[in-house]
mmCIF file of C-alpha atoms in Angstrom:
data_model
loop_
_atom_site.group_PDB
_atom_site.id
_atom_site.type_symbol
_atom_site.label_atom_id
_atom_site.label_comp_id
_atom_site.label_asym_id
_atom_site.label_seq_id
_atom_site.Cartn_x
_atom_site.Cartn_y
_atom_site.Cartn_z
ATOM 1 C CA MET A 1 143.659 51.103 -85.690
ATOM 2 C CA LEU A 2 147.272 50.798 -84.485
ATOM 3 C CA ALA A 3 148.045 51.612 -80.873
ATOM 4 C CA ARG A 4 149.996 54.778 -80.331
ATOM 5 C CA LYS A 5 153.647 54.267 -79.513
ATOM 6 C CA VAL A 6 154.559 55.225 -75.954
ATOM 7 C CA SER A 7 157.557 57.492 -76.240
ATOM 8 C CA ASN A 8 157.656 59.128 -72.800
ATOM 9 C CA PRO A 9 160.584 57.545 -70.831
ATOM 10 C CA SER A 10 159.195 58.785 -67.515
ATOM 11 C CA LEU A 11 155.868 57.043 -68.110
ATOM 12 C CA ILE A 12 157.636 53.792 -69.005
ATOM 13 C CA ALA A 13 159.709 53.964 -65.817
ATOM 14 C CA ILE A 14 156.608 54.545 -63.687
ATOM 15 C CA LEU A 15 154.841 51.569 -65.282
ATOM 16 C CA LEU A 16 157.840 49.289 -64.655
ATOM 17 C CA VAL A 17 158.169 50.348 -61.019
ATOM 18 C CA THR A 18 154.428 49.836 -60.484
ATOM 19 C CA LEU A 19 154.556 46.345 -62.022
ATOM 20 C CA ILE A 20 157.546 45.324 -59.890
ATOM 21 C CA PHE A 21 155.820 46.634 -56.743
ATOM 22 C CA LEU A 22 152.624 44.700 -57.482
ATOM 23 C CA LEU A 23 154.546 41.460 -58.079
ATOM 24 C CA TRP A 24 156.585 41.913 -54.878
ATOM 25 C CA THR A 25 153.461 42.696 -52.837
ATOM 26 C CA ALA A 26 151.641 39.616 -54.098
ATOM 27 C CA LYS A 27 154.570 37.390 -53.191
ATOM 28 C CA TRP A 28 154.969 38.978 -49.724
ATOM 29 C CA CYS A 29 151.282 38.689 -48.875
ATOM 30 C CA ASN A 30 151.312 35.057 -49.823
ATOM 31 C CA LEU A 31 154.260 34.436 -47.504
ATOM 32 C CA VAL A 32 152.747 36.247 -44.541
ATOM 33 C CA TYR A 33 149.141 35.148 -44.636
ATOM 34 C CA SER A 34 149.186 31.650 -46.079
ATOM 35 C CA LYS A 35 148.760 28.947 -43.475
ATOM 36 C CA PRO A 36 151.875 26.836 -42.941
ATOM 37 C CA LEU A 37 151.766 23.143 -43.667
ATOM 38 C CA ILE A 38 151.451 21.398 -40.309
ATOM 39 C CA ILE A 39 152.628 17.813 -40.227
ATOM 40 C CA PRO A 40 151.222 16.041 -37.156
ATOM 41 C CA LYS A 41 153.613 14.185 -34.894
ATOM 42 C CA PRO A 42 153.428 10.445 -35.480
ATOM 43 C CA THR A 43 151.848 8.628 -32.571
ATOM 44 C CA SER A 44 151.216 5.008 -31.820
ATOM 45 C CA LEU A 45 147.700 3.690 -32.210
ATOM 46 C CA ASP A 46 147.278 3.386 -28.444
ATOM 47 C CA HIS A 47 148.684 6.837 -27.639
ATOM 48 C CA LYS A 48 146.184 8.739 -25.527
ATOM 49 C CA ARG A 49 145.760 12.510 -25.422
ATOM 50 C CA ILE A 50 146.678 13.314 -21.839
ATOM 51 C CA ALA A 51 146.813 16.539 -19.844
ATOM 52 C CA ILE A 52 148.757 16.881 -16.594
ATOM 53 C CA VAL A 53 147.088 19.502 -14.414
ATOM 54 C CA THR A 54 148.286 21.364 -11.321
ATOM 55 C CA PHE A 55 148.214 24.792 -9.696
ATOM 56 C CA ILE A 56 150.382 26.937 -7.463
ATOM 57 C CA THR A 57 148.859 30.087 -5.982
ATOM 58 C CA ASP A 58 151.555 31.300 -3.584
ATOM 59 C CA GLN A 59 155.319 31.473 -3.300
ATOM 60 C CA LYS A 60 157.177 28.252 -2.494
ATOM 61 C CA SER A 61 160.832 27.288 -2.407
ATOM 62 C CA TYR A 62 160.308 24.399 -4.818
ATOM 63 C CA ILE A 63 158.291 26.010 -7.636
ATOM 64 C CA HIS A 64 161.050 25.651 -10.231
ATOM 65 C CA LEU A 65 161.775 22.025 -9.354
ATOM 66 C CA SER A 66 158.133 20.978 -9.434
ATOM 67 C CA LEU A 67 157.426 22.730 -12.740
ATOM 68 C CA LYS A 68 160.657 21.561 -14.376
ATOM 69 C CA ASN A 69 159.904 17.976 -13.397
ATOM 70 C CA LYS A 70 156.350 17.955 -14.741
ATOM 71 C CA ASP A 71 157.267 19.897 -17.873
ATOM 72 C CA HIS A 72 160.067 17.452 -18.677
ATOM 73 C CA TYR A 73 157.725 14.495 -18.271
ATOM 74 C CA ALA A 74 154.994 16.063 -20.413
ATOM 75 C CA LYS A 75 157.427 16.827 -23.234
ATOM 76 C CA ARG A 76 158.978 13.386 -22.974
ATOM 77 C CA HIS A 77 155.669 11.637 -23.678
ATOM 78 C CA GLY A 78 153.773 14.175 -25.764
ATOM 79 C CA TYR A 79 151.351 15.186 -23.006
ATOM 80 C CA ASP A 80 150.056 18.671 -22.241
ATOM 81 C CA LEU A 81 150.925 20.439 -18.983
ATOM 82 C CA VAL A 82 148.287 22.847 -17.671
ATOM 83 C CA VAL A 83 149.180 25.100 -14.723
ATOM 84 C CA ASP A 84 147.079 27.765 -13.022
ATOM 85 C CA TYR A 85 148.480 30.441 -10.722
ATOM 86 C CA GLU A 86 145.347 32.143 -9.415
ATOM 87 C CA SER A 87 142.356 30.638 -7.674
ATOM 88 C CA HIS A 88 138.831 31.851 -8.298
ATOM 89 C CA ALA A 89 137.151 28.799 -6.788
ATOM 90 C CA ASP A 90 134.069 29.727 -4.775
ATOM 91 C CA ARG A 91 134.508 26.918 -2.252
ATOM 92 C CA GLY A 92 138.186 27.560 -1.499
ATOM 93 C CA THR A 93 141.545 27.235 -3.222
ATOM 94 C CA THR A 94 141.772 23.437 -3.158
ATOM 95 C CA TRP A 95 138.533 23.222 -5.139
ATOM 96 C CA LEU A 96 140.279 24.862 -8.086
ATOM 97 C CA LYS A 97 141.429 21.402 -9.190
ATOM 98 C CA PHE A 98 137.847 20.402 -9.996
ATOM 99 C CA ASP A 99 137.251 23.642 -11.918
ATOM 100 C CA MET A 100 140.405 23.109 -13.988
ATOM 101 C CA ILE A 101 139.474 19.515 -14.756
ATOM 102 C CA GLU A 102 135.960 20.515 -15.781
ATOM 103 C CA ARG A 103 137.248 23.208 -18.151
ATOM 104 C CA LEU A 104 139.544 20.707 -19.846
ATOM 105 C CA ILE A 105 136.759 18.159 -20.236
ATOM 106 C CA GLU A 106 134.526 20.798 -21.819
ATOM 107 C CA ALA A 107 137.338 21.749 -24.224
ATOM 108 C CA ASN A 108 137.286 18.139 -25.492
ATOM 109 C CA GLN A 109 140.983 18.072 -26.387
ATOM 110 C CA HIS A 110 142.073 15.138 -24.221
ATOM 111 C CA ASP A 111 141.179 11.538 -23.463
ATOM 112 C CA TRP A 112 142.446 11.511 -19.863
ATOM 113 C CA ILE A 113 143.426 14.155 -17.322
ATOM 114 C CA TRP A 114 145.957 13.584 -14.554
ATOM 115 C CA TRP A 115 145.609 15.815 -11.535
ATOM 116 C CA MET A 116 148.821 16.258 -9.504
ATOM 117 C CA ASP A 117 149.245 18.333 -6.358
ATOM 118 C CA PHE A 118 152.186 20.699 -6.611
ATOM 119 C CA ASP A 119 154.077 18.912 -3.802
ATOM 120 C CA THR A 120 154.680 15.876 -6.020
ATOM 121 C CA LEU A 121 157.576 14.676 -8.136
ATOM 122 C CA ILE A 122 157.516 12.242 -11.029
ATOM 123 C CA THR A 123 160.489 10.153 -9.986
ATOM 124 C CA ASN A 124 160.552 7.823 -12.991
ATOM 125 C CA THR A 125 159.907 9.848 -16.117
ATOM 126 C CA THR A 126 160.435 6.838 -18.393
ATOM 127 C CA MET A 127 157.055 5.408 -17.372
ATOM 128 C CA LYS A 128 153.981 6.178 -19.472
ATOM 129 C CA LEU A 129 150.764 7.181 -17.772
ATOM 130 C CA GLU A 130 148.712 5.452 -20.465
ATOM 131 C CA ASP A 131 150.314 2.142 -19.485
ATOM 132 C CA ILE A 132 148.899 2.519 -15.971
ATOM 133 C CA ILE A 133 145.505 3.464 -17.396
ATOM 134 C CA SER A 134 145.500 0.539 -19.838
ATOM 135 C CA GLU A 135 146.564 -1.923 -17.145
ATOM 136 C CA THR A 136 143.817 -0.733 -14.793
ATOM 137 C CA LEU A 137 141.130 -0.901 -17.463
ATOM 138 C CA ALA A 138 142.298 -4.352 -18.555
ATOM 139 C CA ASN A 139 141.701 -5.607 -15.006
ATOM 140 C CA SER A 140 138.256 -4.012 -14.805
ATOM 141 C CA THR A 141 135.071 -5.966 -15.479
ATOM 142 C CA VAL A 142 133.558 -3.094 -17.481
ATOM 143 C CA PRO A 143 136.452 -0.856 -18.621
ATOM 144 C CA GLU A 144 134.221 1.714 -20.309
ATOM 145 C CA ASN A 145 132.522 2.402 -16.959
ATOM 146 C CA VAL A 146 135.757 3.488 -15.262
ATOM 147 C CA ASP A 147 136.127 7.283 -15.199
ATOM 148 C CA PHE A 148 138.318 7.888 -12.129
ATOM 149 C CA LEU A 149 141.488 6.158 -10.936
ATOM 150 C CA VAL A 150 142.109 7.129 -7.303
ATOM 151 C CA THR A 151 144.233 6.018 -4.353
ATOM 152 C CA ASP A 152 143.931 5.837 -0.579
ATOM 153 C CA ASP A 153 146.365 6.613 2.203
ATOM 154 C CA CYS A 154 146.092 5.745 5.905
ATOM 155 C CA ASN A 155 143.174 8.174 6.296
ATOM 156 C CA GLY A 156 141.172 6.979 3.315
ATOM 157 C CA LEU A 157 141.067 8.781 -0.021
ATOM 158 C CA ASN A 158 144.015 10.974 -0.993
ATOM 159 C CA ASP A 159 143.245 13.114 -4.034
ATOM 160 C CA GLY A 160 146.735 14.542 -4.452
ATOM 161 C CA SER A 161 147.181 12.433 -7.581
ATOM 162 C CA PHE A 162 144.285 10.948 -9.514
ATOM 163 C CA ILE A 163 143.328 10.276 -13.126
ATOM 164 C CA VAL A 164 140.067 11.302 -14.795
ATOM 165 C CA ARG A 165 138.497 10.234 -18.062
ATOM 166 C CA SER A 166 137.626 13.297 -20.140
ATOM 167 C CA SER A 167 133.903 12.650 -20.284
ATOM 168 C CA PRO A 168 130.683 14.529 -19.429
ATOM 169 C CA ARG A 169 129.998 11.717 -16.971
ATOM 170 C CA SER A 170 133.080 12.783 -15.008
ATOM 171 C CA ILE A 171 131.669 16.293 -14.660
ATOM 172 C CA LYS A 172 128.491 14.805 -13.199
ATOM 173 C CA PHE A 173 130.607 13.050 -10.570
ATOM 174 C CA LEU A 174 132.463 16.269 -9.719
ATOM 175 C CA ASN A 175 129.130 18.047 -9.391
ATOM 176 C CA ARG A 176 127.976 15.412 -6.923
ATOM 177 C CA VAL A 177 131.099 16.035 -4.843
ATOM 178 C CA ARG A 178 130.417 19.778 -4.914
ATOM 179 C CA ALA A 179 126.777 19.239 -3.977
ATOM 180 C CA LEU A 180 127.811 17.137 -0.979
ATOM 181 C CA HIS A 181 130.119 19.912 0.187
ATOM 182 C CA ASP A 182 127.361 22.500 -0.193
ATOM 183 C CA SER A 183 124.787 20.472 1.718
ATOM 184 C CA GLU A 184 127.232 19.783 4.545
ATOM 185 C CA GLN A 185 128.139 23.461 4.624
ATOM 186 C CA LEU A 186 124.523 24.259 5.465
ATOM 187 C CA ASN A 187 124.914 21.989 8.505
ATOM 188 C CA ASP A 188 128.093 23.815 9.569
ATOM 189 C CA ASN A 189 130.158 20.789 8.559
ATOM 190 C CA GLY A 190 132.904 22.196 6.379
ATOM 191 C CA LEU A 191 134.470 19.665 4.012
ATOM 192 C CA ASN A 192 137.423 20.240 1.743
ATOM 193 C CA ASP A 193 137.543 18.674 -1.727
ATOM 194 C CA GLN A 194 139.257 15.492 -0.529
ATOM 195 C CA GLU A 195 136.869 14.955 2.371
ATOM 196 C CA ALA A 196 133.815 15.554 0.187
ATOM 197 C CA MET A 197 135.009 13.085 -2.453
ATOM 198 C CA ARG A 198 135.894 10.572 0.267
ATOM 199 C CA ASP A 199 132.435 10.803 1.824
ATOM 200 C CA LEU A 200 130.717 10.478 -1.543
ATOM 201 C CA LEU A 201 132.668 7.285 -2.239
ATOM 202 C CA LEU A 202 131.746 5.928 1.186
ATOM 203 C CA SER A 203 128.071 6.576 0.426
ATOM 204 C CA LYS A 204 128.140 3.923 -2.328
ATOM 205 C CA ALA A 205 125.858 6.104 -4.446
ATOM 206 C CA PRO A 206 125.369 4.790 -8.012
ATOM 207 C CA VAL A 207 127.758 7.406 -9.393
ATOM 208 C CA THR A 208 130.622 5.847 -7.404
ATOM 209 C CA LYS A 209 130.663 2.774 -9.668
ATOM 210 C CA HIS A 210 132.712 4.865 -12.088
ATOM 211 C CA VAL A 211 135.591 5.163 -9.601
ATOM 212 C CA GLN A 212 138.367 2.562 -9.518
ATOM 213 C CA ARG A 213 140.794 2.423 -6.610
ATOM 214 C CA ILE A 214 144.360 1.457 -7.463
ATOM 215 C CA PRO A 215 147.341 0.842 -5.141
ATOM 216 C CA GLN A 216 148.759 4.034 -3.675
ATOM 217 C CA TRP A 217 152.328 3.268 -4.719
ATOM 218 C CA LYS A 218 151.420 3.306 -8.415
ATOM 219 C CA ILE A 219 150.684 7.038 -8.765
ATOM 220 C CA ASN A 220 150.791 8.520 -5.246
ATOM 221 C CA ALA A 221 153.562 6.900 -3.204
ATOM 222 C CA PHE A 222 154.594 8.398 0.136
ATOM 223 C CA PRO A 223 158.216 8.452 1.343
ATOM 224 C CA PRO A 224 159.367 6.783 4.579
ATOM 225 C CA GLU A 225 159.247 10.192 6.274
ATOM 226 C CA ILE A 226 155.454 10.296 5.793
ATOM 227 C CA ARG A 227 154.193 6.994 7.142
ATOM 228 C CA CYS A 228 150.595 7.105 5.968
ATOM 229 C CA TYR A 229 150.058 4.263 3.524
ATOM 230 C CA ASP A 230 147.095 2.381 2.117
ATOM 231 C CA ASN A 231 146.528 -1.322 2.796
ATOM 232 C CA SER A 232 149.396 -2.316 0.513
ATOM 233 C CA ARG A 233 151.743 -0.467 2.911
ATOM 234 C CA ARG A 234 154.307 0.013 0.166
ATOM 235 C CA VAL A 235 156.774 2.823 0.811
ATOM 236 C CA TRP A 236 158.196 4.821 -2.080
ATOM 237 C CA GLU A 237 161.373 3.287 -3.432
ATOM 238 C CA ASN A 238 163.768 4.158 -6.225
ATOM 239 C CA GLY A 239 162.191 3.447 -9.599
ATOM 240 C CA PHE A 240 158.634 4.164 -8.450
ATOM 241 C CA PHE A 241 156.590 6.469 -10.664
ATOM 242 C CA VAL A 242 155.567 9.292 -8.310
ATOM 243 C CA ILE A 243 156.373 10.549 -4.829
ATOM 244 C CA HIS A 244 153.987 12.794 -2.881
ATOM 245 C CA PHE A 245 154.944 14.830 0.183
ATOM 246 C CA ALA A 246 151.412 15.260 1.524
ATOM 247 C CA GLY A 247 151.243 16.764 5.010
ATOM 248 C CA ALA A 248 155.019 17.018 5.280
ATOM 249 C CA TRP A 249 154.586 19.725 7.924
ATOM 250 C CA ALA A 250 153.195 17.110 10.346
ATOM 251 C CA HIS A 251 156.071 14.663 9.870
ATOM 252 C CA VAL A 252 159.276 16.609 9.183
ATOM 253 C CA LYS A 253 160.752 19.042 11.701
ATOM 254 C CA GLU A 254 162.206 21.593 9.296
ATOM 255 C CA ASP A 255 161.450 25.251 8.632
ATOM 256 C CA ASP A 256 160.424 24.280 5.091
ATOM 257 C CA PRO A 257 159.405 20.604 5.365
ATOM 258 C CA THR A 258 157.986 20.172 1.861
ATOM 259 C CA GLY A 259 160.849 22.031 0.208
ATOM 260 C CA PHE A 260 163.309 19.996 2.270
ATOM 261 C CA LEU A 261 161.828 16.710 1.015
ATOM 262 C CA MET A 262 161.507 17.915 -2.576
ATOM 263 C CA ARG A 263 165.205 18.771 -2.649
ATOM 264 C CA LYS A 264 166.166 15.591 -0.812
ATOM 265 C CA TYR A 265 164.495 13.368 -3.407
ATOM 266 C CA GLU A 266 165.438 15.388 -6.493
ATOM 267 C CA PRO A 267 168.628 13.313 -7.047
ATOM 268 C CA GLU A 268 166.465 10.162 -7.112
ATOM 269 C CA ILE A 269 164.549 11.286 -10.210
ATOM 270 C CA ILE A 270 165.111 9.146 -13.286
ATOM 271 C CA TRP A 271 165.246 11.704 -16.089
ATOM 272 C CA ALA A 272 164.326 10.173 -19.426
ATOM 273 C CA PRO A 273 166.043 11.612 -22.509
ATOM 274 C CA GLU A 274 164.074 14.101 -24.571
ATOM 275 C CA PRO A 275 162.330 12.520 -27.586
ATOM 276 C CA LYS A 276 163.563 13.277 -31.075
ATOM 277 C CA LYS A 277 161.859 16.253 -32.681
ATOM 278 C CA GLY A 278 158.488 15.352 -34.166
ATOM 279 C CA THR A 279 158.200 12.012 -32.375
ATOM 280 C CA VAL A 280 156.451 10.736 -29.284
ATOM 281 C CA ASP A 281 157.416 7.591 -27.422
#
C-alpha cells in the first residue's frame, strides 16, 4: 500500500522546524556536557609533586608581598600553593600548620609539602625545591627513611620553614608532637608547636630517625638584623633561597618590624621569568 502524500504545507513546516531544533539541541548538548580533552603538562622524570603551605589569620602590612612572592614561585616551578585564612586548631593558631599538612597528606596529591611561615620571602625563585630534597636524600644513609627536613637557629629547632614527605608515617610523627604538647599541658607546661617538636627531637625517640637536619641557610636563612643562627652561622646573602624574619619584633626598633624588613629585602628578590604555557622547568 502506497503512503499517503502529505499535502499540508503547515504540517511540513512544523516537521522541518522540529527536525532542525532536535539537531541543534543534540549539537549544543554535546558541546556543553562533553568533557574537554586535558593534555597534561610535560614534566621531567624527577619532577616531584610539591605543595607550598602557609596561613595568615590577621591583617598585616605585607600580605600582598608575601602571597605574590610565593604564588610566583609556585607557578614558576609547577608547584601548588595552599593558603588558609582562618584557624580552627584546638591547640592554638600556630598548630594550624600541622592540621594543614595532615589534610594534604591524606589527600594524597603530593610527594612533598613545604611549610613556610608567612613572614618569609623566597629570595631566589630560580632555585628548585626538589633539588634541595634530592641533594639531602643523596647524602642520607637511608634516603627512604627521611620524612622531615628541618633547620635550627640559635635556640634550637626553628619550624618556620621545613619540608615534609607526604606519607602516613609523617602523620604519625605529627601526632607524637601533638601528644607531647597534650601531656605537658596536663603538667601546666604550655608548649607551642615549635617547642613541642624541638623537645620530641631531643628525646631521641625512635620516630625521630625520620627527621634530617639541614643547614639553616638552605631554606630558613636569617638576615643580619636577626642574629640567631645555627652552628653554620651563615647570614642570609644575596642569591640565597629563602629569608625568614622570625622574631623581628625583638631585633628591629620599628612600629612594624616584620613589614619593615619584608619591604627592605623585596628589591633583593631574584624573580625568575614565568614558564611558557604548558611547561614546567
